[in-house]
Structures are given as structure tokens and as C-alpha cells.
């Protein structure tokens, strides 16, 4: 049992009513938004979890620039988002045919490696999935920082992972659609994203 207050008359200095927060000055995440540009990134062959149309012929290292001949949707995912992650994958599976019909391609970047990912996603997937090792790409997207962990704001998420985010990227690496959910409170809509794809292709036609 603490004896801190048993001899309160003898405390050499008063105890402050409020203590400064240890995370008050932490550097916050800053997710990229539409109108900004995504930094180029590279995917190593050993980090490919599932090969679809994008990575079926991938050998060695693949650059983001090589994946954007068509509008590219990049969706971040983690099994540690629990039901939120399950709902995101289900939505992407359900709407994948519509994504391809719209002329876009989908790349899912998982915080987990192949073994952990497939433990939670046992059914065959129609799109490409690759591991974002050490959250390198999530850092570029501004959705992950050690100084601003997701478990510091969202109850039930105890792993060191990024926040959910989805981006639509053009061949010039400009972001024309962005979705980032720092509190896991929103629902991602593929239909909303596809409306942007349609407008983008109409302008370029």
C-alpha cells in the first residue's frame, strides 16, 4: 500500500493538480489527401502475399510507377483492426468486379506477412495483396508514426499498425481520391471511389 499521503504535513513541495501529458507534444500522423502526390515505393517479390492482375508477372522489385498504367487503388489493411478489417476486405471482394469494370486496379497492402494474413483470410482473393514491411509505405502515406500510435486513440486495437486508408493514384502519382479513418468510425465506400474513377477516365478520354 502506498504511504505517499500518510505524512502529508511533511511533503517538501505541493503535488500538482494536473500532470502534463507524456504525449502532448507527439508528432501526429498526417494522412495524404486528394491533390497531393504519393511518393514512389517498391514491392519486393518475397513480400507478395497474393498475385492478381497487377503482380502476376512480378519478379524481383516492382515500382509503384509500373503499377499505374490504369488508375490504381491502394488500400491499407491490418488483421489487428478486428471486425473493421474484416468489413473492409469483404467490401473489396464484393466490389472487385466493379473496380475492374471501371478500368481500375486494386492493390491491398497488409501490415502482416503471408502466414498471419492467410490465417484470417483463407478464401482465394481476386486482387493483389502485398506486405508493407516495417510500415514503410504507410509512413509515406502519413498514416503511421511510432509517436502517434493507433492504440493511443482506438480502444480494442493493441497492435502497432497504421490507421485504415484507401487512395486512388494516377500514372503521375497524384492522389485523386483519399479515405483515412483515424478513429475507425467511418465506412469506406467503393461506390464513392468508383465515381471518381469514372470522372478521371472521362477527362482523360
mmCIF file of C-alpha atoms in Angstrom:
data_model
loop_
_atom_site.group_PDB
_atom_site.id
_atom_site.type_symbol
_atom_site.label_atom_id
_atom_site.label_comp_id
_atom_site.label_asym_id
_atom_site.label_seq_id
_atom_site.Cartn_x
_atom_site.Cartn_y
_atom_site.Cartn_z
ATOM 1 C CA UNK A 1 0.000 0.000 0.000
ATOM 2 C CA UNK A 2 1.320 3.438 -0.876
ATOM 3 C CA UNK A 3 2.329 5.664 2.065
ATOM 4 C CA UNK A 4 2.667 8.829 -0.008
ATOM 5 C CA UNK A 5 -0.102 10.726 1.794
ATOM 6 C CA UNK A 6 0.250 9.237 5.298
ATOM 7 C CA UNK A 7 2.606 12.037 6.338
ATOM 8 C CA UNK A 8 1.236 14.790 4.122
ATOM 9 C CA UNK A 9 2.353 17.529 6.545
ATOM 10 C CA UNK A 10 5.952 16.686 5.747
ATOM 11 C CA UNK A 11 5.828 16.808 1.951
ATOM 12 C CA UNK A 12 8.616 19.167 0.827
ATOM 13 C CA UNK A 13 6.577 20.527 -2.095
ATOM 14 C CA UNK A 14 2.918 20.544 -3.117
ATOM 15 C CA UNK A 15 1.716 17.961 -5.656
ATOM 16 C CA UNK A 16 0.455 19.449 -8.897
ATOM 17 C CA UNK A 17 -3.244 19.025 -9.555
ATOM 18 C CA UNK A 18 -2.568 18.117 -13.161
ATOM 19 C CA UNK A 19 0.421 16.473 -14.738
ATOM 20 C CA UNK A 20 1.463 17.229 -18.319
ATOM 21 C CA UNK A 21 0.520 14.543 -20.801
ATOM 22 C CA UNK A 22 3.518 12.473 -21.912
ATOM 23 C CA UNK A 23 2.146 12.569 -25.481
ATOM 24 C CA UNK A 24 1.169 16.238 -25.557
ATOM 25 C CA UNK A 25 3.946 17.180 -27.946
ATOM 26 C CA UNK A 26 3.986 13.996 -30.008
ATOM 27 C CA UNK A 27 4.183 14.275 -33.774
ATOM 28 C CA UNK A 28 0.758 13.400 -35.174
ATOM 29 C CA UNK A 29 0.029 11.335 -38.244
ATOM 30 C CA UNK A 30 -0.928 13.372 -41.304
ATOM 31 C CA UNK A 31 -2.676 11.211 -43.903
ATOM 32 C CA UNK A 32 -2.187 12.236 -47.501
ATOM 33 C CA UNK A 33 -5.228 13.782 -49.133
ATOM 34 C CA UNK A 34 -6.575 14.261 -52.665
ATOM 35 C CA UNK A 35 -4.473 16.706 -54.648
ATOM 36 C CA UNK A 36 -1.195 15.563 -53.096
ATOM 37 C CA UNK A 37 1.256 13.127 -54.662
ATOM 38 C CA UNK A 38 2.173 9.664 -53.422
ATOM 39 C CA UNK A 39 5.898 9.033 -53.129
ATOM 40 C CA UNK A 40 7.124 6.186 -55.278
ATOM 41 C CA UNK A 41 7.535 2.886 -53.446
ATOM 42 C CA UNK A 42 8.839 -0.586 -54.230
ATOM 43 C CA UNK A 43 7.395 -4.032 -53.625
ATOM 44 C CA UNK A 44 9.799 -6.937 -53.183
ATOM 45 C CA UNK A 45 8.733 -10.280 -54.637
ATOM 46 C CA UNK A 46 9.156 -12.012 -51.277
ATOM 47 C CA UNK A 47 6.552 -9.685 -49.750
ATOM 48 C CA UNK A 48 3.834 -10.555 -52.268
ATOM 49 C CA UNK A 49 1.028 -12.401 -50.463
ATOM 50 C CA UNK A 50 -1.447 -12.888 -53.305
ATOM 51 C CA UNK A 51 -0.847 -12.368 -57.025
ATOM 52 C CA UNK A 52 -3.608 -10.894 -59.156
ATOM 53 C CA UNK A 53 -3.618 -8.886 -62.374
ATOM 54 C CA UNK A 54 -1.017 -6.380 -61.143
ATOM 55 C CA UNK A 55 1.704 -8.639 -59.760
ATOM 56 C CA UNK A 56 1.177 -11.886 -61.687
ATOM 57 C CA UNK A 57 4.413 -11.361 -63.617
ATOM 58 C CA UNK A 58 6.302 -9.539 -60.881
ATOM 59 C CA UNK A 59 9.914 -10.615 -60.468
ATOM 60 C CA UNK A 60 12.388 -9.038 -58.062
ATOM 61 C CA UNK A 61 11.330 -5.495 -57.198
ATOM 62 C CA UNK A 62 8.310 -3.667 -58.634
ATOM 63 C CA UNK A 63 7.935 0.120 -58.566
ATOM 64 C CA UNK A 64 4.672 1.942 -57.960
ATOM 65 C CA UNK A 65 5.222 3.668 -61.322
ATOM 66 C CA UNK A 66 4.927 0.283 -63.057
ATOM 67 C CA UNK A 67 1.514 -0.348 -61.468
ATOM 68 C CA UNK A 68 -0.279 2.837 -62.521
ATOM 69 C CA UNK A 69 -0.879 2.332 -66.230
ATOM 70 C CA UNK A 70 -4.514 2.255 -65.128
ATOM 71 C CA UNK A 71 -5.965 4.118 -62.129
ATOM 72 C CA UNK A 72 -4.587 2.311 -59.081
ATOM 73 C CA UNK A 73 -6.472 1.869 -55.822
ATOM 74 C CA UNK A 74 -4.141 1.302 -52.869
ATOM 75 C CA UNK A 75 -5.916 0.041 -49.755
ATOM 76 C CA UNK A 76 -4.118 -0.452 -46.441
ATOM 77 C CA UNK A 77 -5.242 -3.337 -44.227
ATOM 78 C CA UNK A 78 -4.469 -4.994 -40.909
ATOM 79 C CA UNK A 79 -5.930 -8.069 -39.239
ATOM 80 C CA UNK A 80 -5.496 -6.173 -35.972
ATOM 81 C CA UNK A 81 -8.360 -3.835 -36.888
ATOM 82 C CA UNK A 82 -10.562 -6.806 -35.989
ATOM 83 C CA UNK A 83 -14.105 -6.512 -37.383
ATOM 84 C CA UNK A 84 -13.241 -3.274 -39.156
ATOM 85 C CA UNK A 85 -10.595 -5.063 -41.220
ATOM 86 C CA UNK A 86 -12.967 -7.943 -41.984
ATOM 87 C CA UNK A 87 -15.580 -5.495 -43.271
ATOM 88 C CA UNK A 88 -13.031 -3.709 -45.457
ATOM 89 C CA UNK A 89 -11.830 -6.927 -47.108
ATOM 90 C CA UNK A 90 -15.428 -8.081 -47.614
ATOM 91 C CA UNK A 91 -16.291 -4.782 -49.312
ATOM 92 C CA UNK A 92 -13.273 -5.023 -51.614
ATOM 93 C CA UNK A 93 -14.110 -8.615 -52.562
ATOM 94 C CA UNK A 94 -17.747 -7.772 -53.242
ATOM 95 C CA UNK A 95 -16.927 -4.758 -55.407
ATOM 96 C CA UNK A 96 -13.766 -6.011 -57.111
ATOM 97 C CA UNK A 97 -15.550 -6.888 -60.351
ATOM 98 C CA UNK A 98 -16.964 -3.351 -60.453
ATOM 99 C CA UNK A 99 -13.490 -1.922 -59.822
ATOM 100 C CA UNK A 100 -12.064 -3.801 -62.794
ATOM 101 C CA UNK A 101 -15.071 -2.961 -64.981
ATOM 102 C CA UNK A 102 -14.433 0.716 -64.226
ATOM 103 C CA UNK A 103 -10.906 0.365 -65.576
ATOM 104 C CA UNK A 104 -9.037 0.468 -62.260
ATOM 105 C CA UNK A 105 -6.755 -1.965 -60.446
ATOM 106 C CA UNK A 106 -6.603 -2.776 -56.735
ATOM 107 C CA UNK A 107 -3.577 -3.336 -54.521
ATOM 108 C CA UNK A 108 -4.042 -4.201 -50.850
ATOM 109 C CA UNK A 109 -1.097 -3.515 -48.541
ATOM 110 C CA UNK A 110 -1.138 -5.644 -45.406
ATOM 111 C CA UNK A 111 0.647 -4.832 -42.175
ATOM 112 C CA UNK A 112 1.043 -8.575 -41.633
ATOM 113 C CA UNK A 113 3.028 -11.167 -43.532
ATOM 114 C CA UNK A 114 1.589 -14.012 -45.588
ATOM 115 C CA UNK A 115 1.214 -16.536 -42.767
ATOM 116 C CA UNK A 116 -0.640 -14.164 -40.463
ATOM 117 C CA UNK A 117 -2.710 -12.673 -43.285
ATOM 118 C CA UNK A 118 -3.897 -16.047 -44.592
ATOM 119 C CA UNK A 119 -4.856 -17.224 -41.102
ATOM 120 C CA UNK A 120 -7.605 -14.606 -41.205
ATOM 121 C CA UNK A 121 -8.292 -14.650 -44.958
ATOM 122 C CA UNK A 122 -8.467 -18.268 -46.034
ATOM 123 C CA UNK A 123 -10.587 -17.870 -49.165
ATOM 124 C CA UNK A 124 -8.924 -17.101 -52.529
ATOM 125 C CA UNK A 125 -8.806 -13.361 -53.218
ATOM 126 C CA UNK A 126 -9.329 -11.782 -56.660
ATOM 127 C CA UNK A 127 -6.881 -8.913 -56.109
ATOM 128 C CA UNK A 128 -3.222 -8.370 -55.361
ATOM 129 C CA UNK A 129 -2.014 -8.312 -51.759
ATOM 130 C CA UNK A 130 1.488 -7.469 -50.561
ATOM 131 C CA UNK A 131 3.062 -6.938 -47.173
ATOM 132 C CA UNK A 132 4.043 -3.418 -46.196
ATOM 133 C CA UNK A 133 7.162 -4.426 -44.277
ATOM 134 C CA UNK A 134 8.057 -2.128 -41.368
ATOM 135 C CA UNK A 135 5.116 0.083 -42.456
ATOM 136 C CA UNK A 136 7.416 1.729 -44.982
ATOM 137 C CA UNK A 137 4.631 2.618 -47.399
ATOM 138 C CA UNK A 138 2.204 3.574 -44.637
ATOM 139 C CA UNK A 139 4.794 6.099 -43.464
ATOM 140 C CA UNK A 140 4.874 7.623 -46.947
ATOM 141 C CA UNK A 141 1.071 7.869 -46.828
ATOM 142 C CA UNK A 142 1.244 9.670 -43.487
ATOM 143 C CA UNK A 143 -0.929 7.067 -41.742
ATOM 144 C CA UNK A 144 1.684 5.586 -39.408
ATOM 145 C CA UNK A 145 4.059 7.088 -36.849
ATOM 146 C CA UNK A 146 5.541 5.486 -33.758
ATOM 147 C CA UNK A 147 4.926 8.778 -31.953
ATOM 148 C CA UNK A 148 1.168 8.672 -32.647
ATOM 149 C CA UNK A 149 0.085 5.024 -32.305
ATOM 150 C CA UNK A 150 -3.407 3.876 -33.224
ATOM 151 C CA UNK A 151 -3.775 2.143 -29.846
ATOM 152 C CA UNK A 152 -3.464 5.575 -28.247
ATOM 153 C CA UNK A 153 -6.826 6.606 -29.694
ATOM 154 C CA UNK A 154 -8.811 3.449 -30.550
ATOM 155 C CA UNK A 155 -9.909 1.004 -27.850
ATOM 156 C CA UNK A 156 -9.538 -2.659 -28.773
ATOM 157 C CA UNK A 157 -6.615 -2.175 -31.163
ATOM 158 C CA UNK A 158 -3.456 -3.142 -29.308
ATOM 159 C CA UNK A 159 -1.016 -3.686 -32.163
ATOM 160 C CA UNK A 160 1.434 -1.237 -33.676
ATOM 161 C CA UNK A 161 -0.278 -0.772 -37.056
ATOM 162 C CA UNK A 162 -1.351 2.122 -39.299
ATOM 163 C CA UNK A 163 -4.838 3.585 -39.498
ATOM 164 C CA UNK A 164 -7.161 2.454 -42.328
ATOM 165 C CA UNK A 165 -6.697 4.320 -45.595
ATOM 166 C CA UNK A 166 -7.560 3.985 -49.285
ATOM 167 C CA UNK A 167 -6.099 6.037 -52.145
ATOM 168 C CA UNK A 168 -6.739 6.379 -55.871
ATOM 169 C CA UNK A 169 -3.482 7.134 -57.680
ATOM 170 C CA UNK A 170 -2.918 8.330 -61.264
ATOM 171 C CA UNK A 171 0.084 7.493 -63.517
ATOM 172 C CA UNK A 172 1.700 10.761 -62.356
ATOM 173 C CA UNK A 173 1.210 9.512 -58.755
ATOM 174 C CA UNK A 174 -1.320 12.227 -57.989
ATOM 175 C CA UNK A 175 -3.960 11.243 -55.449
ATOM 176 C CA UNK A 176 -7.447 11.902 -56.810
ATOM 177 C CA UNK A 177 -9.389 10.186 -54.010
ATOM 178 C CA UNK A 178 -8.444 9.676 -50.384
ATOM 179 C CA UNK A 179 -10.033 7.964 -47.402
ATOM 180 C CA UNK A 180 -8.388 7.793 -43.975
ATOM 181 C CA UNK A 181 -10.165 6.817 -40.778
ATOM 182 C CA UNK A 182 -8.011 7.720 -37.771
ATOM 183 C CA UNK A 183 -10.637 6.651 -35.217
ATOM 184 C CA UNK A 184 -12.098 3.628 -37.062
ATOM 185 C CA UNK A 185 -15.515 5.267 -37.080
ATOM 186 C CA UNK A 186 -16.273 5.554 -40.804
ATOM 187 C CA UNK A 187 -17.274 3.103 -43.501
ATOM 188 C CA UNK A 188 -15.298 3.043 -46.715
ATOM 189 C CA UNK A 189 -17.477 3.223 -49.847
ATOM 190 C CA UNK A 190 -16.203 1.641 -53.061
ATOM 191 C CA UNK A 191 -19.100 3.247 -54.934
ATOM 192 C CA UNK A 192 -17.926 6.731 -53.953
ATOM 193 C CA UNK A 193 -14.421 5.917 -55.112
ATOM 194 C CA UNK A 194 -15.657 4.498 -58.427
ATOM 195 C CA UNK A 195 -17.487 7.733 -59.184
ATOM 196 C CA UNK A 196 -14.077 9.452 -59.056
ATOM 197 C CA UNK A 197 -12.586 6.784 -61.333
ATOM 198 C CA UNK A 198 -15.352 7.397 -63.881
ATOM 199 C CA UNK A 199 -14.747 11.151 -63.851
ATOM 200 C CA UNK A 200 -10.987 10.668 -64.118
ATOM 201 C CA UNK A 201 -11.252 8.361 -67.139
ATOM 202 C CA UNK A 202 -13.829 10.619 -68.786
ATOM 203 C CA UNK A 203 -11.450 13.576 -68.560
ATOM 204 C CA UNK A 204 -8.513 11.584 -69.961
ATOM 205 C CA UNK A 205 -10.593 10.095 -72.824
#
